[in-house]
Short mmCIF file of C-alpha atoms in Angstrom, two decimals:
data_model
loop_
_atom_site.label_atom_id
_atom_site.label_comp_id
_atom_site.label_asym_id
_atom_site.label_seq_id
_atom_site.Cartn_x
_atom_site.Cartn_y
_atom_site.Cartn_z
CA MET A 1 -74.24 -129.52 -27.76
CA HIS A 2 -77.29 -127.32 -27.26
CA ALA A 3 -78.84 -129.90 -24.97
CA PHE A 4 -76.22 -129.13 -22.33
CA GLN A 5 -75.69 -125.39 -22.68
CA ARG A 6 -77.57 -124.41 -19.51
CA LEU A 7 -75.60 -126.64 -17.17
CA ASP A 8 -73.09 -125.58 -14.54
CA THR A 9 -69.62 -126.85 -15.46
CA LYS A 10 -67.66 -125.39 -12.57
CA GLY A 11 -67.89 -128.51 -10.41
CA ASP A 12 -68.75 -126.53 -7.28
CA HIS A 13 -72.13 -128.19 -6.79
CA PRO A 14 -73.58 -131.63 -7.50
CA LEU A 15 -75.55 -132.01 -10.70
CA ARG A 16 -79.07 -130.62 -10.59
CA THR A 17 -81.09 -132.72 -13.01
CA GLY A 18 -84.11 -130.42 -12.81
CA VAL A 19 -82.24 -127.83 -14.89
CA LEU A 20 -83.04 -129.92 -17.96
CA LEU A 21 -86.09 -132.00 -17.05
CA PRO A 22 -89.61 -130.66 -16.46
CA VAL A 23 -90.98 -131.51 -13.03
CA ARG A 24 -93.37 -134.13 -14.38
CA ASP A 25 -90.69 -135.92 -16.42
CA LEU A 26 -88.29 -135.71 -13.52
CA ALA A 27 -90.82 -137.30 -11.17
CA VAL A 28 -91.55 -140.14 -13.62
CA ALA A 29 -87.86 -140.78 -14.23
CA TRP A 30 -86.98 -140.84 -10.53
CA THR A 31 -89.94 -143.11 -9.80
CA LEU A 32 -88.71 -145.58 -12.40
CA ILE A 33 -85.17 -145.43 -11.04
CA ILE A 34 -86.37 -146.00 -7.48
CA LEU A 35 -88.46 -148.98 -8.60
CA ILE A 36 -85.52 -150.57 -10.41
CA ALA A 37 -83.21 -149.99 -7.45
CA ALA A 38 -85.86 -151.40 -5.09
CA LEU A 39 -86.22 -154.54 -7.22
CA ALA A 40 -82.44 -154.95 -7.20
CA TRP A 41 -82.43 -154.66 -3.41
CA VAL A 42 -85.20 -157.24 -3.14
CA LEU A 43 -83.22 -159.66 -5.31
CA THR A 44 -80.03 -159.03 -3.35
CA VAL A 45 -81.68 -159.39 0.06
CA GLY A 46 -83.48 -162.54 -1.06
CA GLN A 47 -80.19 -164.09 -2.15
CA ALA A 48 -78.44 -162.94 1.04
CA ARG A 49 -81.00 -164.73 3.22
CA ASP A 50 -79.76 -168.04 1.83
CA MET A 51 -76.08 -167.23 2.29
CA GLY A 52 -73.82 -166.63 5.25
CA VAL A 53 -71.28 -163.88 5.78
CA GLU A 54 -68.02 -165.72 5.27
CA PRO A 55 -64.66 -165.40 3.52
CA GLY A 56 -64.17 -165.99 -0.18
CA THR A 57 -66.71 -166.37 -2.96
CA MET A 58 -69.23 -168.18 -0.71
CA GLY A 59 -69.23 -171.15 -3.06
CA MET A 60 -70.55 -169.19 -6.04
CA ALA A 61 -69.31 -169.91 -9.54
CA LEU A 62 -68.18 -166.89 -11.55
CA PRO A 63 -71.35 -166.53 -13.73
CA LEU A 64 -73.67 -166.58 -10.70
CA PHE A 65 -71.39 -164.18 -8.83
CA LEU A 66 -71.42 -161.71 -11.72
CA LEU A 67 -75.21 -161.82 -11.96
CA LEU A 68 -75.52 -161.14 -8.26
CA TRP A 69 -72.77 -158.50 -8.48
CA LEU A 70 -74.69 -156.60 -11.17
CA ALA A 71 -77.83 -156.72 -9.03
CA MET A 72 -75.83 -155.37 -6.10
CA MET A 73 -74.37 -152.59 -8.24
CA ALA A 74 -77.82 -151.63 -9.52
CA ALA A 75 -79.10 -151.50 -5.95
CA MET A 76 -76.14 -149.55 -4.58
CA MET A 77 -75.11 -147.30 -7.47
CA LEU A 78 -78.27 -146.52 -9.47
CA PRO A 79 -79.62 -143.75 -7.20
CA SER A 80 -76.30 -141.89 -7.20
CA VAL A 81 -75.69 -142.22 -10.96
CA ALA A 82 -79.28 -141.36 -11.88
CA PRO A 83 -78.77 -137.57 -12.32
CA VAL A 84 -76.04 -138.11 -14.92
CA ALA A 85 -78.02 -140.83 -16.69
CA LEU A 86 -81.14 -138.65 -16.80
CA THR A 87 -79.18 -135.68 -18.10
CA TRP A 88 -77.63 -137.68 -20.92
CA ALA A 89 -80.98 -139.33 -21.69
CA LYS A 90 -82.55 -135.88 -21.99
CA GLY A 91 -79.87 -134.90 -24.49
CA ILE A 92 -80.60 -138.10 -26.41
CA GLY A 93 -84.32 -137.28 -26.34
CA ARG A 94 -83.72 -133.94 -28.04
CA GLN A 95 -81.88 -135.62 -30.91
CA SER A 96 -83.74 -138.93 -31.24
CA SER A 97 -87.15 -140.41 -30.64
CA GLY A 98 -88.91 -143.73 -30.19
CA ALA A 99 -86.84 -146.86 -30.72
CA VAL A 100 -83.67 -144.91 -31.47
CA ARG A 101 -83.89 -143.12 -28.12
CA ALA A 102 -84.42 -146.43 -26.29
CA LEU A 103 -81.50 -148.02 -28.14
CA ARG A 104 -79.15 -145.14 -27.36
CA THR A 105 -80.14 -145.05 -23.70
CA THR A 106 -79.60 -148.82 -23.46
CA GLU A 107 -76.19 -148.38 -25.08
CA PHE A 108 -75.24 -145.80 -22.44
CA LEU A 109 -76.33 -148.09 -19.59
CA CYS A 110 -74.50 -151.06 -21.10
CA GLY A 111 -71.29 -149.05 -21.21
CA TYR A 112 -71.70 -148.14 -17.55
CA LEU A 113 -72.44 -151.72 -16.50
CA LEU A 114 -69.52 -153.10 -18.52
CA VAL A 115 -67.13 -151.14 -16.31
CA TRP A 116 -68.63 -152.56 -13.13
CA THR A 117 -68.75 -156.06 -14.63
CA ALA A 118 -65.02 -155.85 -15.30
CA PHE A 119 -64.48 -154.76 -11.69
CA GLY A 120 -66.67 -157.69 -10.64
CA LEU A 121 -64.15 -160.04 -12.26
CA LEU A 122 -61.39 -158.47 -10.15
CA ALA A 123 -63.60 -158.65 -7.07
CA TYR A 124 -64.22 -162.35 -7.62
CA GLY A 125 -60.49 -163.00 -7.88
CA GLY A 126 -59.80 -160.94 -4.75
CA LEU A 127 -62.47 -162.76 -2.78
CA ALA A 128 -61.15 -166.15 -3.90
CA LEU A 129 -57.65 -165.14 -2.80
CA THR A 130 -58.74 -163.85 0.61
CA GLY A 131 -60.82 -166.98 1.12
CA ASP A 132 -57.79 -169.17 0.46
CA LEU A 133 -55.61 -167.10 2.79
CA VAL A 134 -58.11 -167.24 5.64
CA ASP A 135 -58.68 -170.97 5.15
CA GLY A 136 -54.93 -171.51 5.38
CA ASN A 137 -54.43 -169.20 8.37
CA PRO A 138 -57.48 -167.82 10.24
CA ASP A 139 -55.36 -165.07 11.81
CA ALA A 140 -54.66 -163.70 8.33
CA GLY A 141 -58.19 -162.29 8.31
CA LYS A 142 -57.24 -159.70 10.92
CA TRP A 143 -54.51 -158.24 8.75
CA ILE A 144 -56.50 -158.52 5.53
CA GLY A 145 -59.29 -156.57 7.21
CA ALA A 146 -56.88 -153.96 8.55
CA ALA A 147 -55.33 -153.57 5.09
CA ALA A 148 -58.76 -153.20 3.43
CA PHE A 149 -59.86 -150.47 5.87
CA ALA A 150 -56.50 -148.70 5.58
CA LEU A 151 -56.62 -148.78 1.77
CA ALA A 152 -60.12 -147.30 1.76
CA GLY A 153 -59.18 -144.65 4.30
CA LEU A 154 -56.07 -143.52 2.45
CA TYR A 155 -57.83 -143.52 -0.92
CA GLN A 156 -60.61 -141.29 0.46
CA TRP A 157 -57.92 -138.64 1.03
CA GLY A 158 -56.06 -139.23 -2.23
CA PRO A 159 -55.97 -137.01 -5.34
CA LEU A 160 -57.54 -139.62 -7.64
CA LYS A 161 -60.59 -139.85 -5.38
CA ASP A 162 -60.91 -136.07 -5.49
CA ILE A 163 -60.70 -135.95 -9.30
CA CYS A 164 -63.25 -138.72 -9.80
CA LEU A 165 -65.62 -137.33 -7.19
CA ARG A 166 -65.54 -133.90 -8.82
CA HIS A 167 -66.47 -135.49 -12.15
CA CYS A 168 -69.30 -137.53 -10.61
CA ARG A 169 -70.70 -134.47 -8.84
CA SER A 170 -70.55 -132.19 -11.88
CA PRO A 171 -69.72 -134.05 -15.11
CA MET A 172 -71.12 -131.48 -17.54
CA ALA A 173 -67.81 -130.48 -19.12
CA GLN A 174 -67.18 -134.08 -20.12
CA LEU A 175 -70.75 -134.64 -21.32
CA MET A 176 -70.55 -131.54 -23.52
CA ARG A 177 -67.27 -132.79 -24.97
CA TYR A 178 -68.88 -136.13 -25.79
CA ALA A 179 -71.84 -134.37 -27.42
CA SER A 180 -69.48 -133.30 -30.21
CA TYR A 181 -68.21 -136.84 -30.89
CA ARG A 182 -69.19 -138.87 -33.93
CA PRO A 183 -72.49 -140.70 -33.37
CA ARG A 184 -71.17 -144.24 -33.84
CA LEU A 185 -70.94 -145.91 -30.41
CA ARG A 186 -70.93 -142.48 -28.77
CA ASP A 187 -73.45 -143.46 -26.10
CA LEU A 188 -71.53 -146.63 -25.27
CA ARG A 189 -68.36 -144.55 -24.92
CA VAL A 190 -70.12 -142.07 -22.66
CA GLY A 191 -71.34 -144.92 -20.45
CA LEU A 192 -67.85 -146.44 -20.33
CA HIS A 193 -66.28 -143.07 -19.58
CA HIS A 194 -68.65 -142.13 -16.78
CA GLY A 195 -68.53 -145.67 -15.43
CA ALA A 196 -64.75 -145.42 -15.23
CA TYR A 197 -64.99 -142.20 -13.22
CA CYS A 198 -67.66 -143.76 -11.01
CA LEU A 199 -65.44 -146.78 -10.43
CA GLY A 200 -62.52 -144.50 -9.64
CA CYS A 201 -64.69 -142.73 -7.10
CA CYS A 202 -66.15 -145.80 -5.39
CA TRP A 203 -63.94 -148.89 -5.80
CA ALA A 204 -62.16 -148.47 -2.45
CA LEU A 205 -65.53 -148.26 -0.68
CA MET A 206 -66.39 -151.64 -2.19
CA VAL A 207 -63.15 -153.07 -0.79
CA VAL A 208 -64.41 -152.57 2.78
CA LEU A 209 -67.07 -155.18 2.01
CA ILE A 210 -64.31 -157.80 2.15
CA PRO A 211 -63.97 -157.52 5.93
CA LEU A 212 -67.58 -156.49 6.51
CA GLY A 213 -69.02 -159.19 4.25
CA VAL A 214 -69.97 -158.95 0.58
CA MET A 215 -73.47 -160.22 1.38
CA ASN A 216 -73.80 -158.18 4.55
CA ILE A 217 -76.94 -156.18 3.78
CA ALA A 218 -76.40 -153.66 6.57
CA ALA A 219 -72.86 -152.95 5.32
CA MET A 220 -74.04 -152.70 1.71
CA ALA A 221 -76.75 -150.22 2.67
CA ALA A 222 -74.27 -148.10 4.64
CA VAL A 223 -71.80 -148.01 1.74
CA ALA A 224 -74.60 -147.19 -0.73
CA ALA A 225 -75.76 -144.31 1.49
CA LEU A 226 -72.18 -143.00 1.75
CA ILE A 227 -71.77 -143.11 -2.04
CA PHE A 228 -75.09 -141.32 -2.55
CA LEU A 229 -74.23 -138.55 -0.09
CA GLU A 230 -70.70 -138.11 -1.44
CA LYS A 231 -72.03 -137.52 -4.93
CA LEU A 232 -75.21 -135.55 -4.31
CA TRP A 233 -74.92 -133.80 -0.94
CA TYR A 234 -73.34 -130.36 -1.03
CA ARG A 235 -70.93 -131.44 1.72
CA GLY A 236 -70.06 -134.66 -0.10
CA PRO A 237 -66.29 -133.98 -0.44
CA GLN A 238 -66.00 -133.24 3.28
CA LEU A 239 -67.96 -136.40 4.07
CA ALA A 240 -65.51 -138.42 1.95
CA ARG A 241 -62.62 -137.21 4.09
CA VAL A 242 -64.46 -137.81 7.35
CA SER A 243 -65.25 -141.36 6.26
CA GLY A 244 -61.59 -141.77 5.32
CA VAL A 245 -60.58 -140.96 8.90
CA ALA A 246 -63.20 -143.42 10.18
CA PHE A 247 -61.80 -146.19 7.97
CA LEU A 248 -58.27 -145.51 9.22
CA VAL A 249 -59.52 -145.83 12.80
CA LEU A 250 -61.17 -149.15 11.87
CA ALA A 251 -57.88 -150.28 10.32
CA VAL A 252 -56.15 -149.76 13.67
CA LEU A 253 -58.90 -151.55 15.59
CA ALA A 254 -59.50 -154.44 13.16
CA PRO A 255 -56.68 -156.77 14.35
CA PHE A 256 -58.06 -156.63 17.90
CA GLN A 257 -61.82 -156.51 17.29
CA ASP A 258 -63.23 -159.60 15.58
CA TRP A 259 -66.71 -158.06 15.37
CA LEU A 260 -65.37 -155.68 12.72
CA LEU A 261 -64.48 -158.63 10.47
CA PRO A 262 -67.61 -160.75 9.93
CA GLY A 263 -66.67 -161.27 6.28
CA LEU A 264 -63.32 -162.81 7.20
CA GLN A 265 -64.57 -165.34 9.73
CA GLY A 266 -66.66 -168.46 9.54
CA SER A 267 -70.20 -168.62 8.18
CA MET A 268 -72.66 -166.65 10.29
CA THR A 269 -76.23 -165.39 10.09
CA MET A 270 -76.84 -162.39 7.87
CA PRO A 271 -77.36 -159.10 9.75
CA MET A 272 -80.57 -157.61 8.34
#
């Protein structure tokens, strides 16, 4: 547990990774994270250029969708989850070295990605359902879009969002608790646990990509920026509530404003 003793556990402020990492190590780690996220964005944008913004799964089979989904999650989520990952990796580094450290860090990341892969399965099913509904009745898209915005807006104000956001902003109490667990699969469990909180914090924001378009790069970038600011900006909780109000306004407007629903209409050129 000594690796985490100097960390703030009150949850009043977002995690400050520099408490544990020397400036040089912090710079190297953030550079690597930015490079990985940038490569994920390049892959996602490259795929989006060949696809339109349209309802449903856009003709993708489940394996291809999940691969692209993981690339999207790496692009959108990696910068905001990096402080927690770096903090846990530093704790691993104090207890392990070399190949063992790499294996344990990989185990943590696999646990995190497993959570978002499972959500990707649900997302694929939801997209297939909305695609079928819109194909059967084009007007259904207006109400699907309104429901998606309303769900996101209400969730941003809900207690579960608040609990998960507090954990994501200052997860040290949980990380210290996991530091006392038995070593076997501990890092995988930590990744699963934090991934579950991260999913609880962000899943409703992903739902707005149904009306805005799953492959809408501008919408993805806006959601990624919102997630990053919610977790790391000192006014993140207030921003979550403001965005919730904005989504509720969009829910009211959606049935009457087709431009708010590019992902629930016919194929169209990607906004870049």
